[in-house]
PDB file of C-alpha atoms in Angstrom:
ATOM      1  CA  UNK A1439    -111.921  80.153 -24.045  1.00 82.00           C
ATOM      2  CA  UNK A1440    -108.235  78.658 -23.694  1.00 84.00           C
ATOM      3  CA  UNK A1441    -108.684  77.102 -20.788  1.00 87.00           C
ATOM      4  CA  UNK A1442    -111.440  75.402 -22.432  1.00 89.00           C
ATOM      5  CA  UNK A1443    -109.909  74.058 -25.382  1.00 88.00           C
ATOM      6  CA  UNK A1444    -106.784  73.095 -23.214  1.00 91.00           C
ATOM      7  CA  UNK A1445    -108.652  71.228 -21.001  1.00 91.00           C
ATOM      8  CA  UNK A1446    -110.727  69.601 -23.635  1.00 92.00           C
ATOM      9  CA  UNK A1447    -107.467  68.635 -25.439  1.00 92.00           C
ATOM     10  CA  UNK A1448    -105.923  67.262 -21.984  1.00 93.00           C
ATOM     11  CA  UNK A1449    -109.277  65.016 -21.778  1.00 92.00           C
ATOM     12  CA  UNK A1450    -108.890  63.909 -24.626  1.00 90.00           C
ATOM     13  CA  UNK A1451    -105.675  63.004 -24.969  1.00 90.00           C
ATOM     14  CA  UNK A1452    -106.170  61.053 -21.484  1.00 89.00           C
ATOM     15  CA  UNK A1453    -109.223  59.313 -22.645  1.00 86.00           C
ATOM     16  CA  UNK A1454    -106.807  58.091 -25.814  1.00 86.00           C
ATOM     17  CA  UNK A1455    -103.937  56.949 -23.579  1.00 82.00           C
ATOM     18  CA  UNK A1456    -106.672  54.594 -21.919  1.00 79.00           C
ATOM     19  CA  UNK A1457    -108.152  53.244 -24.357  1.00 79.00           C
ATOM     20  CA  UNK A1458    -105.593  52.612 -25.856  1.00 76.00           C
ATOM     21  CA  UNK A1459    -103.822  50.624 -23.036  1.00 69.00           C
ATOM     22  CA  UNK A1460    -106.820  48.170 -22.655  1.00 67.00           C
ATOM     23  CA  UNK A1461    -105.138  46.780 -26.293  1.00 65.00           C
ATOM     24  CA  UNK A1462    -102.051  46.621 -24.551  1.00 67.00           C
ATOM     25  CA  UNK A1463    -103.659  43.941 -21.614  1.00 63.00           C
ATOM     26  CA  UNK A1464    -104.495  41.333 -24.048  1.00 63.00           C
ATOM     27  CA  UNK A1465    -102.836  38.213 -23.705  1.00 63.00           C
ATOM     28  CA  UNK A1466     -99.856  37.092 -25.818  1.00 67.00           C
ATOM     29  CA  UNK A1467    -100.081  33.591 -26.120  1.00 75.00           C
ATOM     30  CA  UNK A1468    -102.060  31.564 -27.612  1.00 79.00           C
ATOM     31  CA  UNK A1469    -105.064  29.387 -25.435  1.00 81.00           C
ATOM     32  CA  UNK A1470    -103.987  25.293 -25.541  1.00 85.00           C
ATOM     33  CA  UNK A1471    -105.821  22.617 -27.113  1.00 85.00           C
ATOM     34  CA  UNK A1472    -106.142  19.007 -25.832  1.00 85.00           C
ATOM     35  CA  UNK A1473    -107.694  16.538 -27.903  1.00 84.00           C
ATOM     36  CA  UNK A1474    -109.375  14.056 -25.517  1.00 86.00           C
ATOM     37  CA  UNK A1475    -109.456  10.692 -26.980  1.00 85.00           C
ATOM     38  CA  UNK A1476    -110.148   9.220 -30.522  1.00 86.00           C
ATOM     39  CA  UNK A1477    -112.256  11.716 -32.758  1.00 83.00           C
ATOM     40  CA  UNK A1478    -115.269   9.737 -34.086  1.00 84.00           C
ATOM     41  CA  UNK A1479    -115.914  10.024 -37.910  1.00 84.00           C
ATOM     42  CA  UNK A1480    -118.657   7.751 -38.802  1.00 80.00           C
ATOM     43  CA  UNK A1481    -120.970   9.704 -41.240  1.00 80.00           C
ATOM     44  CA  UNK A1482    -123.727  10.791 -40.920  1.00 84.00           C
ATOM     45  CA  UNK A1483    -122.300  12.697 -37.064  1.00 83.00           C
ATOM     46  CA  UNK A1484    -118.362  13.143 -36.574  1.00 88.00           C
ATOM     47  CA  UNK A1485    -117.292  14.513 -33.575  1.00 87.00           C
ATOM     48  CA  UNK A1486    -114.293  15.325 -31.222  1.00 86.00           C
ATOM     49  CA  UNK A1487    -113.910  16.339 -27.683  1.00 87.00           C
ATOM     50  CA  UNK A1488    -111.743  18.816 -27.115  1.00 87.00           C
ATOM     51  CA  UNK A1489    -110.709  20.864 -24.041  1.00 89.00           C
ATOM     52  CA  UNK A1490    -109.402  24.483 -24.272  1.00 88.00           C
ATOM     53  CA  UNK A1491    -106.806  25.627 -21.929  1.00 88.00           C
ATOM     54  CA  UNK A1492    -105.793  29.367 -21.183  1.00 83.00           C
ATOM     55  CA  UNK A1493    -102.105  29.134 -20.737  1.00 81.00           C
ATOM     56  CA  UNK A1494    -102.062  32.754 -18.938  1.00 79.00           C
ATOM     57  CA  UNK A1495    -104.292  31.329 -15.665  1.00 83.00           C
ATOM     58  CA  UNK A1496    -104.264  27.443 -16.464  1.00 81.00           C
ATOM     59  CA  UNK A1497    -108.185  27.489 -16.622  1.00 85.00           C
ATOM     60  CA  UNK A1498    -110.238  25.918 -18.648  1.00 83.00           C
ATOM     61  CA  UNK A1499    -112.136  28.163 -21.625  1.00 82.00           C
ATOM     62  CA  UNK A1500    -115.398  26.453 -21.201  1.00 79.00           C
ATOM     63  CA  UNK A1501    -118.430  27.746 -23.813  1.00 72.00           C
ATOM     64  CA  UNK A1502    -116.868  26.932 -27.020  1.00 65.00           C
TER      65      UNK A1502
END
């Protein structure tokens, strides 16, 4: 019965350590924003084109 609560606290103080390090792989910075030409504001539809840029891989972030 030791063994068995010894090896269910070893699991689960493994399955803690990686999950938690998956928070520690996020990115730091912040992704880039280009604002491609003049926005256009006449009522009643205003719009902007934008481009998004991940500064980690130099990719676009397309789907936003």
């Amino acid at each position: 019965m030791r063994e068995l609560k010894l090896s269910a606290l070893a699991f689960g103080l493994l399955l803690f350590l990686v999950v938690a390090g998956w928070g520690y792989a996020q990115g730091t910075s912040l992704p880039l924003i280009d604002i491609l030409g003049q926005p256009e504001n006449a009522p009643p539809e205003a719009y902007l084109y934008v481009s998004v840029v991940d500064p980690e891989t130099g990719r676009f972030i397309e789907g936003l």
